[in-house]
Coordinates of C-alpha atoms and ligand atoms in Angstrom, one line a residue:
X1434 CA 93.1 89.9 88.9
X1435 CA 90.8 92.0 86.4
X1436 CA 92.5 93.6 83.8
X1437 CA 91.7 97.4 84.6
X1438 CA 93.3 96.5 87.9
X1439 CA 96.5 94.8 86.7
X1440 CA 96.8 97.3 83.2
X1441 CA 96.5 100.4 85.9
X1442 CA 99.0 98.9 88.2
X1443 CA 101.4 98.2 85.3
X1444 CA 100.6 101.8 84.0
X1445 CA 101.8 103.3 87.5
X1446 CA 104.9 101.5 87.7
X1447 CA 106.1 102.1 83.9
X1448 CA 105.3 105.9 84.7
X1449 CA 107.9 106.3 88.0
X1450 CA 110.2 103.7 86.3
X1451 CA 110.3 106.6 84.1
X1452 CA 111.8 109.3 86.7
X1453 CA 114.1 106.4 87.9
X1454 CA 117.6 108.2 87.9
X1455 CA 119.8 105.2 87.8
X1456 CA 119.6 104.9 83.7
X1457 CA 122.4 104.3 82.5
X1458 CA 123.6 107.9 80.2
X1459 CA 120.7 109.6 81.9
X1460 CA 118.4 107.2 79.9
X1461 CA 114.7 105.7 81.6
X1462 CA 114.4 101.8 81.0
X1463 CA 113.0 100.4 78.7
X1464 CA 111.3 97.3 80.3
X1465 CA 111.6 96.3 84.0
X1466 CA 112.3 92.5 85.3
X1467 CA 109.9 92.1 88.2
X1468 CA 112.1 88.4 90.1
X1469 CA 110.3 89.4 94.3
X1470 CA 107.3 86.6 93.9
X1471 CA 105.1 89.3 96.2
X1472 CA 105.9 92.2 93.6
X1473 CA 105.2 89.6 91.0
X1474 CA 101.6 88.5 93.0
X1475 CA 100.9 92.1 93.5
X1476 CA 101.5 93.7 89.7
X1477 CA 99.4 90.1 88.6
X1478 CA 97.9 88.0 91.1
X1479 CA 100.1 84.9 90.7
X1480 CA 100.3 83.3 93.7
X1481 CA 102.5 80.3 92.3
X1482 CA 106.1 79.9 93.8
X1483 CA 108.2 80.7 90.6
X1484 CA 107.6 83.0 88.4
X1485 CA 108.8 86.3 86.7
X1486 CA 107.9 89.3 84.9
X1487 CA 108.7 91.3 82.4
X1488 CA 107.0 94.7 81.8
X1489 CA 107.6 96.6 78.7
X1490 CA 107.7 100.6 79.2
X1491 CA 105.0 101.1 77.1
X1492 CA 102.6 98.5 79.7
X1493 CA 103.0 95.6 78.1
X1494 CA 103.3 92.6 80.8
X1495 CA 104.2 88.9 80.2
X1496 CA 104.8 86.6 83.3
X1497 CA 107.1 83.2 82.9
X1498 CA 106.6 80.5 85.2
X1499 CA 106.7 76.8 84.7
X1500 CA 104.3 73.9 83.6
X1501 CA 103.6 73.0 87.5
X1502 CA 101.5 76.6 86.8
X1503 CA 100.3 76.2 84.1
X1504 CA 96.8 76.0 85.0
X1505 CA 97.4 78.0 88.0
X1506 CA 98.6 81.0 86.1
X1507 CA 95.7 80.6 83.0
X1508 CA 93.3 81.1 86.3
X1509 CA 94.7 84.2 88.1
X1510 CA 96.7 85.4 85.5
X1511 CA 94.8 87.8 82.5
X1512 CA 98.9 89.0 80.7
X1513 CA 100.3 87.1 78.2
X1514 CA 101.5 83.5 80.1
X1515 CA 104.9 81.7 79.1
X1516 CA 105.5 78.5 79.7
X1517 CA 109.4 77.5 80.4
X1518 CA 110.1 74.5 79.5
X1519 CA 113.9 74.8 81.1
X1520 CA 114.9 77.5 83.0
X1521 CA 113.0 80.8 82.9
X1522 CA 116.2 83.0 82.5
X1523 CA 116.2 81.4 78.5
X1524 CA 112.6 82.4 77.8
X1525 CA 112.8 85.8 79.6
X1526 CA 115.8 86.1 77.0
X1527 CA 114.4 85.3 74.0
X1528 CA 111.3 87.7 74.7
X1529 CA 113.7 90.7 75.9
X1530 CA 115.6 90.1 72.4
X1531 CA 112.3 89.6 70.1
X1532 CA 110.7 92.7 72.0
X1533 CA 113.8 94.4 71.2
X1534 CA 114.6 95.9 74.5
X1535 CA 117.6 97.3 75.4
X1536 CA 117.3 99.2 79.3
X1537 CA 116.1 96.3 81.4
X1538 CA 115.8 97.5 85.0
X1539 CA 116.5 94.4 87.4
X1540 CA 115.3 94.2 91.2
X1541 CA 118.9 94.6 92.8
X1542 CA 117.9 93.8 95.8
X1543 CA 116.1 90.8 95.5
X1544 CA 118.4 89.1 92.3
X1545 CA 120.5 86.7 93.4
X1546 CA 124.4 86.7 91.8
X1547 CA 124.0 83.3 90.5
X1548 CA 120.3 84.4 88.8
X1549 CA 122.0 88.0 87.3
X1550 CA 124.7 85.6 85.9
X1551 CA 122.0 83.4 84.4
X1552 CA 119.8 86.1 82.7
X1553 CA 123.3 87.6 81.9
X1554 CA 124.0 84.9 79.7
X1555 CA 120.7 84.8 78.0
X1556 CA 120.4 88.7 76.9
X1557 CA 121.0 90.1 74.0
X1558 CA 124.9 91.7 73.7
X1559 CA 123.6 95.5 73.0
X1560 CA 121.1 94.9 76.5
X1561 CA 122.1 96.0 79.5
X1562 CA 120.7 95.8 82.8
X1563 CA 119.9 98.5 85.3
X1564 CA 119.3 98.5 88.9
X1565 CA 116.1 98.8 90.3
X1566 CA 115.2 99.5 93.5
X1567 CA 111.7 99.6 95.8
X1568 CA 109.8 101.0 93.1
X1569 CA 106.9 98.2 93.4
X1570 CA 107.1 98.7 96.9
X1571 CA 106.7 102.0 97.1
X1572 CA 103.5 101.5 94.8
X1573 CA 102.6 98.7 97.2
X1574 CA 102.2 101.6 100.2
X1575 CA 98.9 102.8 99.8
X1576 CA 96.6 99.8 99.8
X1577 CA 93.2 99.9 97.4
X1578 CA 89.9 98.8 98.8
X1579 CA 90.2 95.2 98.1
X1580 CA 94.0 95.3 99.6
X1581 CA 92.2 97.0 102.6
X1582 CA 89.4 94.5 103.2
X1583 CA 91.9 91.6 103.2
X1584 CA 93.8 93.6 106.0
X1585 CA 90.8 93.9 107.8
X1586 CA 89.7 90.7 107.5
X1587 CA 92.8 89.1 108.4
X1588 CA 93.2 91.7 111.2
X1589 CA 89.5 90.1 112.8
X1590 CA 90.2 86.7 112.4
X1591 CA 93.8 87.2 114.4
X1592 CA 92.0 88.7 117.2
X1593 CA 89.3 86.2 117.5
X1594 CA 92.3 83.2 117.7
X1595 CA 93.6 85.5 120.2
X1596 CA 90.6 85.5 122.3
X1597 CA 90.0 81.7 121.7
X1598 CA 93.8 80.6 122.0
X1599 CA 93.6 82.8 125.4
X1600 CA 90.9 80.4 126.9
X1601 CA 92.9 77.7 126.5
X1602 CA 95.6 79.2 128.9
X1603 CA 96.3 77.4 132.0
X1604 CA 99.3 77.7 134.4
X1605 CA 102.1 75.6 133.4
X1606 CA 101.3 75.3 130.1
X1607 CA 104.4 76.4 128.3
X1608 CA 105.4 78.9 125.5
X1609 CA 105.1 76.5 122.6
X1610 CA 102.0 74.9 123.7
X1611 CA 100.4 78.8 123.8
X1612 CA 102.2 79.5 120.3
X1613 CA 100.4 76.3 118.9
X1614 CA 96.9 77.1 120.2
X1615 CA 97.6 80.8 118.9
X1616 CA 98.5 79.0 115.2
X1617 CA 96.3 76.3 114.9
X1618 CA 93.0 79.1 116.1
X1619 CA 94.4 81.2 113.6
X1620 CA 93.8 78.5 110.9
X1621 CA 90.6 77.6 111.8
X1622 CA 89.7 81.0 111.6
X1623 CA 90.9 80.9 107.4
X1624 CA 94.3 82.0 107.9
X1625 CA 96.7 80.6 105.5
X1626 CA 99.5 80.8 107.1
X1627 CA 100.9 82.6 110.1
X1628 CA 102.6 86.0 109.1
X1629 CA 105.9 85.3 111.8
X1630 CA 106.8 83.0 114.1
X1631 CA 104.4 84.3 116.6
X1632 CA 106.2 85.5 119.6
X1633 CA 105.1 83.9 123.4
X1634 CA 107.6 85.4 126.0
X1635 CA 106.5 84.8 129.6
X1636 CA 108.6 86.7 132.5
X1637 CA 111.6 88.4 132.2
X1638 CA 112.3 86.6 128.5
X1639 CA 109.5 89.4 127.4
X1640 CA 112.0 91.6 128.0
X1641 CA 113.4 89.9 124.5
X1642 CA 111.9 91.8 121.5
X1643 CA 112.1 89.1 119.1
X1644 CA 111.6 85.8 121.5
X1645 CA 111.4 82.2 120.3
X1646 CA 108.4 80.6 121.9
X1647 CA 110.3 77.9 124.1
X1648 CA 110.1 75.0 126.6
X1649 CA 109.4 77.9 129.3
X1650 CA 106.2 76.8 131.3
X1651 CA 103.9 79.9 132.1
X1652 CA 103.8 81.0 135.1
X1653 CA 102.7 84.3 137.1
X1654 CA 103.9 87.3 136.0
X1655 CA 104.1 88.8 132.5
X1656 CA 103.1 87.2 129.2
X1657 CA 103.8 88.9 126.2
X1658 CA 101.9 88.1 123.0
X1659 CA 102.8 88.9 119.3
X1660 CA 100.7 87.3 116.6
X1661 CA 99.7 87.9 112.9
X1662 CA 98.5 85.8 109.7
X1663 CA 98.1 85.9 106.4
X1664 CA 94.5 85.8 105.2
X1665 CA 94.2 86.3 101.4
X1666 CA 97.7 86.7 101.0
X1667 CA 97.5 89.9 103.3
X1668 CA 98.8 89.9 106.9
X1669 CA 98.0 91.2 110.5
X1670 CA 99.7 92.2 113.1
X1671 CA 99.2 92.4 117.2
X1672 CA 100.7 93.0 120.2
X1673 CA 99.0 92.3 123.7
X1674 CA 100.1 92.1 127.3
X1675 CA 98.7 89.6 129.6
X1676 CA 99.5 89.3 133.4
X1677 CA 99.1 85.9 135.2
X1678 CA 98.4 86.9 138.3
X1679 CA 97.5 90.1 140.4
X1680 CA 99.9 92.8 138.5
X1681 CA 102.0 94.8 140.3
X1682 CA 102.3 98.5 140.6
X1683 CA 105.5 98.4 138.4
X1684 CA 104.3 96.9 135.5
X1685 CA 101.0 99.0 136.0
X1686 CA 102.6 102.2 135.6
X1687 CA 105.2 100.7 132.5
X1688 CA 101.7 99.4 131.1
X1689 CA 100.2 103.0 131.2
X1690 CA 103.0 104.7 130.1
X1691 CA 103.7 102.1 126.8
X1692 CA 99.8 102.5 125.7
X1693 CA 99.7 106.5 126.3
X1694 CA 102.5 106.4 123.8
X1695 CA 100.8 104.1 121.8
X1696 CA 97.6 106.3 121.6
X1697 CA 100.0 109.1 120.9
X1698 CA 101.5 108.3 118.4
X1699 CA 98.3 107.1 116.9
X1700 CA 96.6 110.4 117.4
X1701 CA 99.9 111.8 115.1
X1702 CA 98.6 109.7 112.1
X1703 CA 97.3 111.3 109.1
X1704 CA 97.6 112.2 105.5
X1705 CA 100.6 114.6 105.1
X1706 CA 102.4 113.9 108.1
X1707 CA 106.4 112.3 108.4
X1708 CA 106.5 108.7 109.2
X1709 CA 109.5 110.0 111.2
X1710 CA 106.7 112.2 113.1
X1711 CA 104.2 109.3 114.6
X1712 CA 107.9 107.8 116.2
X1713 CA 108.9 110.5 117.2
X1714 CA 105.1 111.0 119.3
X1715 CA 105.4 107.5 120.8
X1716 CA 109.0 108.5 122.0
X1717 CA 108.5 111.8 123.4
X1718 CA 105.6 110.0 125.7
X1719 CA 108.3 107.4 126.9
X1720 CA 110.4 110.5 127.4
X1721 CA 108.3 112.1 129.8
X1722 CA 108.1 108.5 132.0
X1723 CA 111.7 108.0 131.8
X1724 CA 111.6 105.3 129.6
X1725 CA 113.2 106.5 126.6
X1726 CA 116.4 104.1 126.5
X1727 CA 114.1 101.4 127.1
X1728 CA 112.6 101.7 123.5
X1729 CA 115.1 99.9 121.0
X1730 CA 113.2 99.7 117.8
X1731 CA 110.8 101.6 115.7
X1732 CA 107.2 102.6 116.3
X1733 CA 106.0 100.7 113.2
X1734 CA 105.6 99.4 110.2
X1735 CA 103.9 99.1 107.0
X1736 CA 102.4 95.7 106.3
X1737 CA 100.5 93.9 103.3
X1738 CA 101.2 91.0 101.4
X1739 CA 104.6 90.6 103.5
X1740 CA 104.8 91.6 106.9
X1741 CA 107.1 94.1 107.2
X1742 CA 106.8 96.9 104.2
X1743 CA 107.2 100.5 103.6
X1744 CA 107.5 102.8 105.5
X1745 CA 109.1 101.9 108.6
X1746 CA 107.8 104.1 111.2
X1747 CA 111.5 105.1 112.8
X1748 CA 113.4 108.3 113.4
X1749 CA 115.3 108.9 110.1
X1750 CA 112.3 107.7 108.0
X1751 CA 110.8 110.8 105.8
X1752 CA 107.9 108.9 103.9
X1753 CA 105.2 110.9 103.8
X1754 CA 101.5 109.3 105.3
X1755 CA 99.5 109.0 102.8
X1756 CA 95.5 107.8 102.8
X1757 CA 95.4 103.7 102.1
X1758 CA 98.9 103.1 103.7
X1759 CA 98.2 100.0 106.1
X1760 CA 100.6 100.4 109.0
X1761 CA 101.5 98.8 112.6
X1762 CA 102.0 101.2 116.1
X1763 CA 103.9 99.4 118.4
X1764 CA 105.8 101.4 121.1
X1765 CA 107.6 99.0 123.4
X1766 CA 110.0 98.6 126.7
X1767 CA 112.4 95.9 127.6
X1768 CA 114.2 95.8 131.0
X1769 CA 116.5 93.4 131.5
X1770 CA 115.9 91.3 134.3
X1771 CA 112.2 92.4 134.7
X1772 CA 110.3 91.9 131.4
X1773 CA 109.1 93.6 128.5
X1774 CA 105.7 95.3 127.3
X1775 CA 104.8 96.3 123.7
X1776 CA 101.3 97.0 122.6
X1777 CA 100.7 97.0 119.2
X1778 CA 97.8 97.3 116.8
X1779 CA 97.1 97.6 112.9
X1780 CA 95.3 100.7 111.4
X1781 CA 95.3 102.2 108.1
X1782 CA 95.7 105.9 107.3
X1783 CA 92.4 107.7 105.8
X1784 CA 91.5 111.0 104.8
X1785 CA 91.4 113.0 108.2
X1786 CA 93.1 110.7 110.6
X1787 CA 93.4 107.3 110.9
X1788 CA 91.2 103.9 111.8
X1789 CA 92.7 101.5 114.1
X1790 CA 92.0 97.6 113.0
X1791 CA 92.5 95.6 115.6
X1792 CA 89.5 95.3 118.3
X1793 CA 90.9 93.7 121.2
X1794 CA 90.9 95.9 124.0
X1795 CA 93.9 97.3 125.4
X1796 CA 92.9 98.0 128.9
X1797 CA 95.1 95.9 131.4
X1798 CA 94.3 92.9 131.3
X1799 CA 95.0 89.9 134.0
X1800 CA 94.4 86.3 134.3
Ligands
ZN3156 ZN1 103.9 92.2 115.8
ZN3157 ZN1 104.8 94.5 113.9

């Protein structure tokens, strides 16, 4: 990562650790212990599987890992690098006790008992440890231009294995075999790694939000498809409906009503706007067609180097929209005993509006 990029992300999150409220007395912290890997990969650019660090108040960065990374982190890495020999909790001690901090805010919700008890141990006995909470991933919403064009790129490869995996489909083939094509396309394409367990539901096990891919062969009737991968460390994220067969008038009229609230809440996307807001457009929509009850989860979510980020795009949430955020719209219905239908694309929030991602076509489509 260049060092502008890392010294201004550093900057940022030493400046609202500031205006954190949790210090203990009323006092800010000190330093802040960054243990999530992604917020770790995100404030530096390590993309090695243990690592921590510690960031002084005053921007001052140092990330502890261990010899496996040692050429890794020299590479990716432009902060001061320490080495652990043993465990990093020992080194992250010594260098809170020779940089003479004393407020060391800790990611509560990430720190495990075990490693709070470990890093315990190794502080200094006037340091104390404060919680943190979300405040790199609240910096993580609004993606810069290099975050973007990951997303985007990521976003066009997943709709290509889409379109490839989709040739491949032949009646009787089952779930898994559909899930596999969908993965192994992906790859192909440069993915690194599928973002989920990507979701194959055929018939009424649609009506499943969350479905396993399973021994299920495919057969006529609906086949729901949820897919995403991580290309340079940033995911996508798609819903799309398939019909095998000639599509009744039933699952014509659900299909219609799920996209209009799709594009509605879409159209409620810009700058300024409640995240609450864009839900609450998708569900009006299903309202209107009766389907309301049907809709058990959110519209969306924010997505980036994990899957699911800030904000979630539900009915309590009050984050505002802002211009970078990369988010998902995915209105869906589930009826038990029928099936389910969710269409779902990734678009990022710009200065006027917002650009969907995803190009595959959302018109109905049948096989
Ligand atoms: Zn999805
Ligand atoms: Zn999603």
């Amino acid at each position: 990562m260049s060092t502008t990029r890392r010294e201004n992300l550093v900057a940022r999150l030493a400046e609202a650790g500031q205006l954190l409220p949790s210090g203990a007395k009323g006092k800010a912290p000190d330093s802040f212990l960054i243990t999530k890997l992604d917020n770790v990969r995100y404030l530096t650019g390590f993309t090695g599987s243990n690592a921590t660090l510690l960031v002084g108040a005053d921007g001052t960065a140092r990330l502890f890992t261990d010899p496996r990374y040692t050429l890794q982190a020299a590479h990716e890495v432009d902060c001061k690098i320490t080495i652990a020999k043993g465990p990093l909790a020992k080194s992250i001690g010594k260098a809170i006790e020779k940089a003479g901090y004393r407020r060391i805010a800790v990611e509560q919700d990430h720190l495990t008992l075990a490693a709070a008890d470990a890093l315990g141990k190794q502080l200094p006995s006037r340091a104390e440890t404060l919680p943190l909470s979300g405040l790199v991933e609240n910096l993580r919403m609004v993606k810069d231009e290099t975050e973007l064009e990951a997303i985007r790129q990521s976003v066009i490869a997943n709709s290509e294995a889409l379109e490839q995996a989709l040739q491949q489909l032949k009646p009787g083939m089952s779930e898994t075999d559909l899930a596999a094509e969908i993965d192994y396309r992906n790859r192909r394409l440069g993915a690194e790694r599928p973002a989920f367990d990507t979701i194959v539901a055929s018939g009424e096990r649609s009506a499943l939000p969350h479905a396993h891919p399973g021994d299920t062969l495919i057969g006529s009737g609906i086949l729901l498809i949820d897919m995403g991968a991580f290309r340079y460390g940033y995911a996508s994220d798609m819903t799309r409906m398939v019909y095998v067969g000639k599509a009744p008038s039933k699952y014509k009229q659900a299909y219609a009503a799920v996209l209009e609230a799709q594009l509605a809440a879409i159209a409620a996307v810009k700058p300024g706007v409640k995240a609450s807001k864009v839900d609450k457009a998708a569900r009006e929509v299903l309202k209107k067609h009766g389907l309301e009850k049907e809709f058990v989860h959110s519209t969306g979510h924010g997505l980036g180097l994990e899957i699911h980020e800030r904000p979630r795009l539900g009915r309590k949430d009050s984050t505002v929209l802002a211009e970078g955020m990369a988010i998902t719209i995915e209105p869906g219905v589930y009826l038990e005993g029928w099936g389910g239908i969710r269409i779902e694309d990734t678009i990022v929030v710009t200065a006027t509006g917002c650009e969907v991602l995803t190009p595959t076509t959302k018109e109905l489509r049948t096989v």
